[in-house]
Amino acid sequence: MLRAKSLFRHAVAPAIAAGFLLAVPLVSAPNGQQGAADRWTPMSPVNVDYQIDTGKHGVAKGKLLTFNDFHGNLEPPTGSGGLVNGNPAGGVEYLATHLTRLRQQGADAGQKVITAGAGDMIGASPLTSAAFHDEPSIETLSQLGLEVTSVGNHEFDEGVTELKRMQRGGCHPTDGCQDGDGFAGADFRYLAANVVDKRTRLPILPPFDIKIVQGVPVAFVGMTLKGTPSIVNPAGITTVDFLDEVQTANSYADLLGWLGIKSMVLLIHEGGQQNPPPTPQDPSGCANFAGPIAGIVAGLRPAYGLVVSAHTHRFYSCALPNSSGASSVVTSAGSFGTLITNIDFTLDKKTRKFASIAAQNVIVENGVRLPDGSWAKDAAGNFIRNPDLVDAGEKAIVDKYRTAIAPIANRVVGKITTDITRTVNPAQESALGDVIADAQLAYTRSAPASAQIALMNPGGIRADLSFAFSPGGEAPGDVTYGEGFTVQPFNNLVVTQTLTGALLKELLEQQFVGFGGQTTQRVLQISAGLTYSWDSTKAPGEKVSNLALNGVPIDPAASYQVTTNDFLANGGDGFTKLTGGTNRITAPGFDIDALVAHLGAGAPVGPGPQNRINKIA
């Protein structure tokens, strides 16, 4: 639980000083818990009526427009990342246009309109944003009217100090202001309720923001997942702790409730996903929903009628039970700015509680629709973008950075024979994962590293390689540096170290939940020559079998030279077994350099075979 003194210093005093509550008389909540109507089903957009009699005092009407996991995608994403059930979507120039349209609909309906996010607005970004330390993303998000967002794990990619610079402005301490016109920081507010300074125990950024919706206060509490330290570079977060999501959220619910606020929105960078059937899922559905966010919601105070979630890059709109048994509406807008969650809500003016909430995901379409309902494509098979949907203000910002980075981004570095994608087979092996692992092995095969095996974390593969996509007008099959960087945008170091065969086996067992502290299944992508089988029905620590290198069984007592990126080598993604390696050697350059070298080494590169990992059951 948060310390009471800290809460008063960081939250209560500023809230009281603001004086916003003076105009809102306190009203005691009625007896009993909120009750949700049962009209909603998981196969339709969520719509919850809390059965409050609002006739005498009336309602305040609001519209909340949300998105999450933008990841600096200023331009329309390529490959599957830029499609929502086959519809071309995304790009900040188009996102702004759709937000403007939805805001106007809200204004016409007499609603107070608020725009919010749920983290990972920056980080793991394509080159146009990443080359400038994501300042372009902050500028474009400010331009489109984002008002408040939680932090996500990727906001910490460059550390706490850099995150604070994103909020407050100022030039980068090493690279300066590369665009020549300074950096003012975000016009929107980042929230970090559960990220506290180790010394002061205070949140490093504001824990909440309060909006007045037609006279009724609504609190927005923002946080990232408690597990953030396991998925970011530890060097940048040594001064902070990440607190439990439920305990932190409820601490602020109690505080804000004491101040008379009865309606709260949790912006949280944690999520879940729909599961088949059906396939594909409805962007606004909640079919067979599962994930960590369900457990978090189950522990929340009922004042959190709305939970805007993120992190899994999945879309959904759900009604999930909170700690009272009543429903909280839980949403996510996928990723990369391809969707906007359009949330309409009403507030009872007497109790100041949510009276109703309805949510639906809206596709940020960017293409030209043909009369038959399909989408127009050019001769190479790329979707044609609709110029009528481009926001002029956003285009001006993006064009500035596109022009600045074009000589680097559009340099052709290699060739591919066809699309190479992140799509995994039943064994969780992808064609692109094979290629990246092979690239890192080739990069470190010679002395002094003398690598024999390379392993790649799947979460570090951020986009597909598209054969037809030609951002700089290059021929189909040509791969530019910008395309390669979009696949691997983290600038991780490439590290080779010595592992015993026994430790390698334990490392592969740590891919699965329940062994070595692992909480999330993450199947590493492996280089040519390494093979093994795994059985999901076996107990943790006993799932991996038939482990071999070039057909020869791995000897538990022998030593092997294993290459990974430094994020993994330092125990990232829960792979703590890798920290037991010895004789670490760091290659020159970064992981993107390994991929670029592989793509340009000779003949065009084809998809990996996806036959190195075998799933038994």
Coordinates of C-alpha atoms in Angstrom, one line a residue:
M1 CA 0.0 0.0 0.0
L2 CA 1.1 3.5 -0.7
R3 CA 2.2 5.5 2.4
A4 CA -0.5 7.9 3.5
K5 CA 2.0 10.7 3.9
S6 CA 3.2 10.3 0.4
L7 CA -0.3 10.3 -0.9
F8 CA -1.1 13.6 0.8
R9 CA 2.1 15.2 -0.3
H10 CA 1.8 14.2 -3.9
A11 CA -1.9 13.9 -4.6
V12 CA -4.2 15.3 -1.9
A13 CA -2.6 18.7 -1.4
P14 CA -2.4 19.5 -5.2
A15 CA -5.9 18.4 -5.7
I16 CA -7.3 20.5 -2.9
A17 CA -5.2 23.5 -4.0
A18 CA -6.7 23.2 -7.4
G19 CA -10.0 23.9 -5.8
F20 CA -12.0 22.0 -8.4
L21 CA -14.0 20.2 -5.8
L22 CA -15.4 23.4 -4.3
A23 CA -18.0 23.7 -7.0
V24 CA -19.1 20.0 -6.7
P25 CA -21.0 19.4 -3.5
L26 CA -20.3 16.0 -1.8
V27 CA -23.1 13.5 -2.0
S28 CA -23.1 10.2 -0.2
A29 CA -23.2 7.1 -2.3
P30 CA -26.5 5.1 -2.1
N31 CA -26.4 1.8 -0.3
G32 CA -25.6 -1.3 -2.2
Q33 CA -23.2 -2.0 -5.1
Q34 CA -23.7 -1.0 -8.7
G35 CA -25.6 -3.6 -10.8
A36 CA -24.9 -4.2 -14.4
A37 CA -27.5 -5.1 -17.0
D38 CA -27.2 -8.4 -18.6
R39 CA -27.9 -7.3 -22.2
W40 CA -24.3 -7.4 -23.3
T41 CA -22.8 -10.5 -24.8
P42 CA -19.1 -11.2 -25.6
M43 CA -19.9 -11.3 -29.3
S44 CA -21.0 -7.7 -29.4
P45 CA -19.5 -4.3 -28.5
V46 CA -19.7 -3.8 -24.8
N47 CA -22.7 -1.9 -23.4
V48 CA -23.3 -1.7 -19.7
D49 CA -26.2 0.0 -17.9
Y50 CA -25.7 0.4 -14.2
Q51 CA -29.4 0.6 -13.5
I52 CA -29.2 4.0 -11.7
D53 CA -32.4 6.1 -11.6
T54 CA -31.2 9.3 -13.2
G55 CA -34.6 10.8 -13.9
K56 CA -34.7 13.4 -11.2
H57 CA -31.2 14.9 -11.4
G58 CA -30.2 14.0 -14.9
V59 CA -26.9 12.8 -16.4
A60 CA -23.7 14.2 -17.6
K61 CA -22.7 13.0 -21.0
G62 CA -19.1 12.2 -22.1
K63 CA -17.2 10.6 -24.9
L64 CA -13.7 9.1 -24.3
L65 CA -11.5 8.4 -27.3
T66 CA -8.6 6.1 -26.6
F67 CA -5.7 4.3 -28.2
N68 CA -2.7 2.5 -27.0
D69 CA 0.7 1.0 -28.0
F70 CA 1.3 3.6 -30.7
H71 CA 5.0 2.9 -30.7
G72 CA 6.0 5.9 -32.8
N73 CA 4.2 4.7 -35.9
L74 CA 4.0 8.0 -37.6
E75 CA 3.5 6.4 -41.0
P76 CA 1.1 3.6 -41.8
P77 CA 2.6 0.3 -40.5
T78 CA 3.7 -2.3 -43.0
G79 CA 2.7 -6.0 -43.2
S80 CA 0.1 -7.5 -40.8
G81 CA 0.8 -4.7 -38.3
G82 CA -1.0 -2.2 -40.7
L83 CA -4.1 -4.4 -41.2
V84 CA -7.2 -4.8 -39.1
N85 CA -9.0 -7.9 -40.4
G86 CA -7.8 -7.1 -43.9
N87 CA -8.5 -3.4 -43.7
P88 CA -5.5 -1.0 -44.2
A89 CA -5.2 1.2 -41.2
G90 CA -2.9 3.4 -39.1
G91 CA -0.5 6.3 -39.6
V92 CA -0.7 9.5 -37.4
E93 CA -1.9 11.6 -40.4
Y94 CA -5.0 9.4 -40.6
L95 CA -5.4 8.8 -36.9
A96 CA -5.8 12.6 -36.4
T97 CA -8.5 12.8 -39.1
H98 CA -10.5 10.0 -37.6
L99 CA -10.2 11.5 -34.1
T100 CA -11.4 14.9 -35.4
R101 CA -14.5 13.2 -36.9
L102 CA -15.3 11.3 -33.7
R103 CA -14.8 14.5 -31.6
Q104 CA -17.3 16.3 -33.9
Q105 CA -19.8 13.5 -33.4
G106 CA -19.4 14.0 -29.7
A107 CA -19.8 17.7 -29.8
D108 CA -22.9 17.3 -32.0
A109 CA -24.3 14.9 -29.4
G110 CA -23.7 17.4 -26.5
Q111 CA -20.9 15.3 -25.0
K112 CA -17.7 16.3 -23.2
V113 CA -15.0 14.7 -25.3
I114 CA -11.7 13.5 -23.8
T115 CA -8.7 11.8 -25.6
A116 CA -6.6 9.4 -23.6
G117 CA -4.0 6.6 -24.0
A118 CA -2.7 3.6 -22.2
G119 CA 1.0 3.6 -22.7
D120 CA 3.7 2.6 -25.1
M121 CA 3.1 5.8 -27.1
I122 CA 6.9 5.8 -27.7
G123 CA 9.6 3.1 -27.8
A124 CA 10.2 0.3 -30.3
S125 CA 9.5 2.9 -32.9
P126 CA 10.3 3.0 -36.6
L127 CA 13.3 5.0 -37.7
T128 CA 11.4 8.2 -38.5
S129 CA 10.7 8.6 -34.8
A130 CA 13.4 6.6 -33.2
A131 CA 16.3 8.5 -34.9
F132 CA 15.2 11.6 -33.0
H133 CA 14.7 9.9 -29.7
D134 CA 10.9 9.8 -30.3
E135 CA 10.5 13.6 -30.2
P136 CA 8.5 13.3 -33.5
S137 CA 6.0 11.0 -31.8
I138 CA 5.6 13.4 -28.8
E139 CA 5.1 16.3 -31.2
T140 CA 2.5 14.5 -33.3
L141 CA 0.6 13.1 -30.3
S142 CA 0.4 16.6 -28.9
Q143 CA -0.8 18.0 -32.2
L144 CA -3.6 15.5 -32.5
G145 CA -4.9 16.4 -29.1
L146 CA -4.0 13.6 -26.8
E147 CA -4.7 14.8 -23.2
V148 CA -3.6 12.1 -20.8
T149 CA -1.9 8.7 -21.0
S150 CA -0.4 6.1 -18.7
V151 CA 3.2 5.2 -19.1
G152 CA 3.9 1.8 -20.5
N153 CA 7.0 -0.4 -20.3
H154 CA 8.5 1.1 -23.5
E155 CA 8.4 4.6 -22.1
F156 CA 11.3 3.3 -20.0
D157 CA 13.4 2.0 -22.9
E158 CA 15.8 4.9 -22.5
G159 CA 15.4 5.2 -18.8
V160 CA 13.6 7.4 -16.2
T161 CA 15.5 10.5 -17.0
E162 CA 14.7 10.4 -20.7
L163 CA 11.0 9.8 -19.9
K164 CA 10.9 12.9 -17.8
R165 CA 12.5 14.8 -20.7
M166 CA 9.7 13.5 -23.0
Q167 CA 7.2 15.1 -20.6
R168 CA 9.0 18.3 -19.7
G169 CA 11.1 19.1 -22.8
G170 CA 14.7 20.0 -23.4
C171 CA 17.3 18.8 -25.8
H172 CA 18.8 15.3 -25.6
P173 CA 21.9 15.3 -23.3
T174 CA 24.1 13.7 -26.0
D175 CA 22.5 14.3 -29.4
G176 CA 21.0 17.7 -28.7
C177 CA 18.0 18.9 -30.6
Q178 CA 18.7 17.3 -34.0
D179 CA 15.8 19.0 -35.8
G180 CA 17.2 22.5 -35.0
D181 CA 14.1 23.9 -33.4
G182 CA 14.2 22.7 -29.8
F183 CA 11.9 20.3 -28.0
A184 CA 9.1 21.6 -25.8
G185 CA 8.0 18.2 -24.4
A186 CA 4.5 16.7 -24.4
D187 CA 1.4 18.9 -24.2
F188 CA -0.4 15.8 -22.8
R189 CA 0.2 14.4 -19.3
Y190 CA 1.9 11.1 -18.6
L191 CA 0.6 9.3 -15.5
A192 CA 2.7 6.9 -13.4
A193 CA 0.9 6.0 -10.2
N194 CA 2.8 2.8 -9.6
V195 CA 6.3 3.9 -10.5
V196 CA 7.9 5.4 -7.4
D197 CA 11.3 6.9 -6.6
K198 CA 13.1 4.5 -4.3
R199 CA 14.2 7.2 -2.0
T200 CA 11.1 9.4 -1.7
R201 CA 8.5 6.7 -2.4
L202 CA 6.7 9.3 -4.5
P203 CA 5.5 8.7 -8.1
I204 CA 8.0 9.9 -10.6
L205 CA 5.1 11.6 -12.6
P206 CA 1.6 12.5 -11.6
P207 CA -0.5 9.5 -10.5
F208 CA -3.8 10.8 -11.7
D209 CA -5.6 13.5 -13.6
I210 CA -9.1 14.9 -13.1
K211 CA -11.5 15.9 -15.8
I212 CA -14.8 17.7 -15.2
V213 CA -17.6 16.2 -17.4
Q214 CA -20.5 18.7 -17.4
G215 CA -20.0 19.4 -13.7
V216 CA -19.1 15.9 -12.6
P217 CA -15.5 15.0 -11.7
V218 CA -13.9 11.9 -13.3
A219 CA -10.5 10.7 -12.2
F220 CA -8.0 9.1 -14.6
V221 CA -5.4 7.0 -12.8
G222 CA -2.5 5.8 -14.9
M223 CA 0.1 3.0 -14.5
T224 CA 2.2 0.4 -16.2
L225 CA 2.4 -3.3 -15.5
K226 CA 4.3 -4.3 -12.3
G227 CA 6.4 -6.6 -14.4
T228 CA 8.0 -3.8 -16.4
P229 CA 11.5 -4.4 -14.9
S230 CA 11.7 -7.8 -16.5
I231 CA 11.1 -6.4 -20.0
V232 CA 13.2 -3.3 -20.1
N233 CA 16.9 -2.5 -19.8
P234 CA 17.6 -2.5 -16.1
A235 CA 20.2 0.2 -16.4
G236 CA 17.6 2.9 -16.9
I237 CA 15.3 2.1 -14.0
T238 CA 17.7 1.6 -11.1
T239 CA 16.2 4.5 -9.1
V240 CA 12.5 3.4 -9.2
D241 CA 10.2 0.6 -8.0
F242 CA 7.2 -0.7 -9.8
L243 CA 4.3 -1.3 -7.4
D244 CA 1.4 -3.8 -7.5
E245 CA -1.3 -2.6 -9.9
V246 CA -4.3 -3.5 -7.8
Q247 CA -3.0 -2.2 -4.5
T248 CA -1.9 1.0 -6.1
A249 CA -5.2 1.5 -8.0
N250 CA -7.3 0.9 -4.9
S251 CA -5.1 3.2 -2.8
Y252 CA -6.0 6.0 -5.2
A253 CA -9.6 5.0 -5.4
D254 CA -9.8 5.3 -1.6
L255 CA -8.1 8.7 -1.7
L256 CA -10.1 10.1 -4.6
G257 CA -13.3 8.7 -3.1
W258 CA -12.6 10.6 0.1
L259 CA -12.3 13.7 -2.0
G260 CA -15.8 13.0 -3.4
I261 CA -14.9 11.5 -6.8
K262 CA -17.0 8.4 -7.5
S263 CA -16.3 7.8 -11.2
M264 CA -12.7 6.6 -12.1
V265 CA -11.0 5.5 -15.3
L266 CA -7.9 3.3 -15.0
L267 CA -5.4 3.7 -17.8
I268 CA -3.2 0.7 -17.4
H269 CA -0.5 -0.8 -19.6
E270 CA -1.5 -4.4 -19.1
G271 CA -4.0 -6.5 -21.1
G272 CA -5.4 -9.7 -22.4
Q273 CA -6.8 -11.1 -25.6
Q274 CA -9.7 -12.7 -27.3
N275 CA -9.3 -16.4 -28.4
P276 CA -11.0 -18.5 -31.1
P277 CA -13.6 -19.2 -31.9
P278 CA -14.5 -17.2 -34.0
T279 CA -11.7 -16.4 -36.3
P280 CA -11.1 -13.6 -37.1
Q281 CA -12.2 -11.9 -33.9
D282 CA -14.5 -8.9 -34.0
P283 CA -12.4 -5.8 -33.1
S284 CA -15.1 -4.8 -30.6
G285 CA -15.7 -8.3 -29.3
C286 CA -14.7 -10.2 -26.1
A287 CA -14.7 -13.8 -27.4
N288 CA -13.2 -16.3 -24.9
F289 CA -11.3 -13.5 -23.2
A290 CA -8.2 -14.2 -21.1
G291 CA -5.2 -12.4 -19.8
P292 CA -3.6 -10.7 -16.8
I293 CA -6.0 -7.7 -17.0
A294 CA -8.9 -9.9 -15.9
G295 CA -7.2 -10.7 -12.6
I296 CA -6.4 -7.0 -12.1
V297 CA -10.0 -5.9 -12.8
A298 CA -11.3 -8.6 -10.4
G299 CA -9.4 -6.8 -7.5
L300 CA -10.4 -3.3 -8.4
R301 CA -12.8 -1.0 -6.4
P302 CA -16.1 -0.7 -8.3
A303 CA -15.5 3.1 -8.8
Y304 CA -13.3 2.0 -11.7
G305 CA -16.2 1.6 -14.1
L306 CA -13.9 1.9 -17.0
V307 CA -10.5 0.3 -17.6
V308 CA -8.5 1.3 -20.7
S309 CA -5.9 -1.5 -21.2
A310 CA -3.0 -2.2 -23.5
H311 CA 0.3 -4.1 -23.8
T312 CA -0.9 -7.2 -25.6
H313 CA -1.5 -5.4 -28.9
R314 CA -4.9 -7.0 -29.1
F315 CA -8.3 -5.4 -29.6
Y316 CA -11.4 -6.0 -27.5
S317 CA -14.3 -4.4 -25.6
C318 CA -15.4 -6.4 -22.5
A319 CA -17.4 -6.3 -19.3
L320 CA -15.4 -8.0 -16.6
P321 CA -16.3 -8.4 -12.9
N322 CA -14.6 -6.1 -10.4
S323 CA -14.2 -6.7 -6.7
S324 CA -17.9 -6.0 -6.0
G325 CA -19.0 -8.5 -8.7
A326 CA -20.4 -5.6 -10.8
S327 CA -19.0 -5.1 -14.3
S328 CA -16.2 -2.8 -15.3
V329 CA -15.9 -2.0 -19.0
V330 CA -12.4 -3.1 -20.3
T331 CA -11.1 -2.0 -23.7
S332 CA -8.0 -2.1 -25.9
A333 CA -7.4 -0.6 -29.3
G334 CA -4.9 -3.1 -30.7
S335 CA -1.7 -1.3 -31.6
F336 CA 0.2 1.2 -33.9
G337 CA -2.7 3.6 -34.2
T338 CA -4.8 1.3 -36.3
L339 CA -7.9 1.6 -34.0
I340 CA -9.6 4.1 -31.8
T341 CA -11.8 3.0 -29.0
N342 CA -15.0 5.2 -29.1
I343 CA -16.4 5.1 -25.5
D344 CA -19.7 6.8 -24.8
F345 CA -20.6 7.2 -21.1
T346 CA -23.1 8.9 -18.8
L347 CA -22.7 10.0 -15.2
D348 CA -25.5 10.3 -12.7
K349 CA -25.3 13.9 -11.5
K350 CA -26.6 13.1 -8.0
T351 CA -24.3 10.1 -7.1
R352 CA -21.6 11.1 -9.6
K353 CA -21.2 7.5 -10.6
F354 CA -21.1 6.0 -14.0
A355 CA -24.7 5.4 -15.2
S356 CA -23.8 3.7 -18.5
I357 CA -20.8 2.9 -20.6
A358 CA -20.7 1.7 -24.2
A359 CA -17.5 1.1 -26.2
Q360 CA -16.7 0.2 -29.8
N361 CA -13.4 0.0 -31.7
V362 CA -13.3 2.1 -34.9
I363 CA -10.8 1.2 -37.6
V364 CA -8.4 4.1 -38.6
E365 CA -8.9 3.4 -42.3
N366 CA -6.3 4.9 -44.6
G367 CA -7.0 3.3 -48.0
V368 CA -9.1 3.9 -51.0
R369 CA -12.2 1.7 -51.0
L370 CA -13.4 0.4 -54.4
P371 CA -17.1 0.0 -55.3
D372 CA -17.0 -3.7 -54.6
G373 CA -15.8 -3.0 -51.0
S374 CA -12.2 -4.1 -51.6
W375 CA -9.2 -1.8 -51.2
A376 CA -7.3 -0.2 -54.1
K377 CA -3.6 -1.4 -54.6
D378 CA -0.8 -0.3 -56.9
A379 CA 0.9 -2.6 -59.4
A380 CA 3.2 -4.0 -56.8
G381 CA 0.4 -4.9 -54.5
N382 CA 0.7 -2.1 -52.0
F383 CA -2.4 -0.4 -50.6
I384 CA -3.0 3.0 -52.1
R385 CA -3.4 5.6 -49.3
N386 CA -6.4 8.0 -49.4
P387 CA -5.1 11.6 -49.6
D388 CA -8.5 12.9 -48.5
L389 CA -8.0 11.3 -45.1
V390 CA -4.6 13.1 -44.4
D391 CA -4.5 15.6 -41.6
A392 CA -2.5 18.6 -42.9
G393 CA -1.1 19.6 -39.5
E394 CA 0.2 16.1 -38.8
K395 CA 1.6 15.8 -42.4
A396 CA 3.7 18.9 -41.9
I397 CA 5.3 17.4 -38.8
V398 CA 5.9 14.0 -40.3
D399 CA 7.2 15.4 -43.6
K400 CA 9.9 17.3 -41.7
Y401 CA 11.2 14.2 -40.1
R402 CA 10.7 12.0 -43.2
T403 CA 12.8 14.4 -45.2
A404 CA 15.5 14.5 -42.5
I405 CA 15.9 10.8 -42.2
A406 CA 15.3 9.8 -45.9
P407 CA 19.0 9.4 -46.9
I408 CA 19.5 6.8 -44.2
A409 CA 16.1 5.2 -44.2
N410 CA 15.8 4.7 -47.9
R411 CA 19.3 3.1 -48.4
V412 CA 18.9 -0.3 -49.8
V413 CA 20.7 -2.9 -47.7
G414 CA 19.6 -6.2 -49.1
K415 CA 17.0 -8.3 -50.9
I416 CA 14.3 -10.8 -50.0
T417 CA 12.5 -13.4 -52.2
T418 CA 9.1 -12.9 -50.7
D419 CA 7.3 -11.7 -47.6
I420 CA 9.1 -12.8 -44.4
T421 CA 6.7 -12.6 -41.4
R422 CA 6.5 -12.9 -37.6
T423 CA 3.6 -15.4 -37.9
V424 CA 4.3 -18.4 -35.8
N425 CA 3.5 -22.1 -36.4
P426 CA 2.1 -24.4 -33.7
A427 CA 5.6 -24.8 -32.3
Q428 CA 5.8 -20.9 -31.9
E429 CA 8.6 -20.6 -34.6
S430 CA 8.4 -17.8 -37.2
A431 CA 10.1 -17.5 -40.5
L432 CA 11.4 -14.0 -39.6
G433 CA 12.6 -15.3 -36.2
D434 CA 14.7 -18.0 -38.0
V435 CA 16.2 -15.3 -40.3
I436 CA 17.1 -13.0 -37.4
A437 CA 18.6 -15.8 -35.4
D438 CA 20.7 -16.9 -38.4
A439 CA 21.8 -13.3 -38.9
Q440 CA 23.1 -13.0 -35.4
L441 CA 24.9 -16.4 -35.7
A442 CA 26.6 -15.3 -38.9
Y443 CA 27.5 -12.0 -37.3
T444 CA 29.3 -13.7 -34.4
R445 CA 30.5 -17.0 -35.9
S446 CA 34.1 -15.9 -36.4
A447 CA 36.6 -15.4 -33.7
P448 CA 36.8 -14.2 -31.0
A449 CA 33.1 -15.0 -30.3
S450 CA 33.1 -18.2 -32.4
A451 CA 29.4 -18.6 -31.8
Q452 CA 27.6 -21.9 -32.4
I453 CA 24.1 -21.0 -31.5
A454 CA 22.0 -17.8 -31.6
L455 CA 18.7 -17.1 -29.8
M456 CA 16.3 -14.3 -30.4
N457 CA 13.4 -13.1 -28.2
P458 CA 10.1 -12.9 -30.2
G459 CA 9.1 -9.7 -28.5
G460 CA 12.0 -8.0 -30.1
I461 CA 10.7 -8.7 -33.6
R462 CA 8.4 -5.7 -34.2
A463 CA 7.3 -5.9 -37.9
D464 CA 7.3 -8.1 -41.0
L465 CA 9.5 -7.7 -44.0
S466 CA 7.3 -7.0 -47.0
F467 CA 8.4 -7.9 -50.5
A468 CA 6.3 -5.4 -52.3
F469 CA 6.6 -2.4 -49.9
S470 CA 8.8 0.3 -51.4
P471 CA 8.9 3.4 -49.1
G472 CA 11.7 5.0 -51.1
G473 CA 10.6 3.9 -54.5
E474 CA 13.0 0.9 -54.6
A475 CA 12.3 -2.2 -56.5
P476 CA 10.1 -5.0 -55.0
G477 CA 12.2 -7.3 -52.9
D478 CA 14.7 -4.6 -52.0
V479 CA 15.0 -4.0 -48.2
T480 CA 15.9 -0.5 -47.0
Y481 CA 17.6 0.3 -43.7
G482 CA 14.4 1.9 -42.5
E483 CA 12.5 -1.4 -43.1
G484 CA 15.1 -3.4 -41.3
F485 CA 15.1 -0.9 -38.4
T486 CA 11.4 -1.2 -38.1
V487 CA 11.8 -5.0 -37.6
Q488 CA 14.6 -4.5 -34.9
P489 CA 14.3 -0.9 -33.5
F490 CA 16.0 -1.3 -30.1
N491 CA 19.7 -0.9 -30.9
N492 CA 20.5 -3.8 -28.7
L493 CA 24.1 -5.0 -28.4
V494 CA 25.0 -8.5 -29.8
V495 CA 26.5 -10.6 -27.0
T496 CA 28.1 -14.1 -27.1
Q497 CA 28.8 -16.1 -23.9
T498 CA 29.6 -19.6 -22.9
L499 CA 26.8 -21.8 -21.6
T500 CA 27.1 -25.4 -20.5
G501 CA 24.7 -27.8 -22.2
A502 CA 22.9 -28.2 -18.9
L503 CA 22.4 -24.4 -18.7
L504 CA 21.2 -24.3 -22.3
K505 CA 18.6 -26.9 -21.5
E506 CA 17.5 -24.9 -18.4
L507 CA 17.3 -21.8 -20.5
L508 CA 15.0 -23.4 -23.0
E509 CA 12.8 -24.8 -20.1
Q510 CA 12.6 -21.2 -18.9
Q511 CA 10.6 -20.3 -22.0
F512 CA 7.5 -21.9 -20.3
V513 CA 5.5 -20.6 -17.4
G514 CA 6.4 -22.1 -14.0
F515 CA 10.1 -22.7 -14.4
G516 CA 12.8 -20.4 -13.1
G517 CA 10.3 -17.8 -12.2
Q518 CA 8.9 -17.4 -15.7
T519 CA 5.4 -15.9 -15.8
T520 CA 4.8 -15.7 -19.5
Q521 CA 5.4 -18.2 -22.3
R522 CA 8.0 -16.8 -24.7
V523 CA 9.5 -19.2 -27.2
L524 CA 12.9 -18.1 -28.4
Q525 CA 13.7 -18.1 -32.1
I526 CA 16.7 -20.3 -32.8
S527 CA 19.5 -20.4 -35.4
A528 CA 20.1 -23.2 -38.0
G529 CA 21.6 -26.3 -36.6
L530 CA 19.9 -26.2 -33.2
T531 CA 16.8 -28.4 -32.8
Y532 CA 14.6 -29.6 -30.0
S533 CA 11.1 -30.7 -29.2
W534 CA 8.7 -29.5 -26.5
D535 CA 5.6 -30.9 -24.9
S536 CA 3.1 -28.6 -23.3
T537 CA 1.6 -31.4 -21.2
K538 CA 4.8 -32.0 -19.3
A539 CA 5.6 -30.4 -16.0
P540 CA 7.6 -27.2 -15.8
G541 CA 11.3 -28.1 -16.2
E542 CA 10.5 -31.2 -18.2
K543 CA 9.0 -29.9 -21.4
V544 CA 12.1 -29.8 -23.6
S545 CA 13.6 -33.0 -25.2
N546 CA 15.7 -34.1 -28.1
L547 CA 18.0 -31.1 -27.8
A548 CA 20.7 -31.3 -30.5
L549 CA 23.2 -29.2 -32.4
N550 CA 23.8 -30.3 -36.0
G551 CA 22.2 -33.6 -35.2
V552 CA 24.4 -34.3 -32.2
P553 CA 22.7 -34.4 -28.8
I554 CA 23.7 -31.5 -26.5
D555 CA 26.1 -32.7 -23.9
P556 CA 25.1 -31.3 -20.5
A557 CA 28.8 -31.1 -19.4
A558 CA 30.1 -29.5 -22.6
S559 CA 30.5 -25.8 -23.3
Y560 CA 28.7 -23.9 -26.1
Q561 CA 29.1 -20.4 -27.5
V562 CA 25.6 -18.8 -27.5
T563 CA 24.7 -15.4 -29.0
T564 CA 21.8 -13.2 -27.9
N565 CA 21.1 -9.6 -27.7
D566 CA 22.2 -7.9 -24.5
F567 CA 18.6 -7.4 -23.3
L568 CA 18.3 -11.2 -23.1
A569 CA 21.8 -11.7 -21.8
N570 CA 21.0 -9.4 -18.9
G571 CA 17.9 -11.6 -18.0
G572 CA 15.3 -9.7 -19.9
D573 CA 11.8 -11.3 -20.6
G574 CA 12.4 -13.5 -17.5
F575 CA 15.3 -15.4 -19.0
T576 CA 17.4 -15.1 -15.9
K577 CA 19.3 -18.4 -16.7
L578 CA 21.2 -16.4 -19.3
T579 CA 22.9 -14.3 -16.6
G580 CA 24.7 -17.5 -15.6
G581 CA 26.8 -17.5 -18.8
T582 CA 30.5 -16.8 -18.7
N583 CA 33.2 -15.2 -20.9
R584 CA 30.9 -12.5 -22.4
I585 CA 32.1 -11.0 -25.7
T586 CA 30.2 -8.0 -27.2
A587 CA 30.3 -7.7 -31.0
P588 CA 30.8 -4.3 -32.6
G589 CA 27.6 -2.4 -33.6
F590 CA 24.0 -3.4 -32.9
D591 CA 21.5 -6.1 -33.6
I592 CA 20.2 -4.1 -36.6
D593 CA 23.7 -4.3 -38.0
A594 CA 23.7 -8.1 -37.9
L595 CA 20.4 -8.2 -39.7
V596 CA 21.5 -5.7 -42.4
A597 CA 24.7 -7.6 -42.9
H598 CA 22.8 -10.9 -43.4
L599 CA 20.3 -9.4 -45.8
G600 CA 23.1 -7.9 -47.9
A601 CA 25.5 -10.8 -47.8
G602 CA 24.7 -12.4 -51.1
A603 CA 21.7 -13.9 -52.8
P604 CA 18.2 -12.6 -51.8
V605 CA 17.1 -14.0 -48.4
G606 CA 14.1 -16.3 -48.2
P607 CA 11.8 -17.1 -45.3
G608 CA 13.2 -19.3 -42.6
P609 CA 12.1 -23.0 -42.7
Q610 CA 10.2 -23.0 -39.4
N611 CA 11.3 -26.6 -38.8
R612 CA 13.8 -26.3 -36.0
I613 CA 11.4 -26.5 -33.1
N614 CA 8.9 -29.4 -32.8
K615 CA 5.9 -29.3 -30.6
I616 CA 4.9 -32.8 -29.5
A617 CA 1.6 -31.8 -27.8

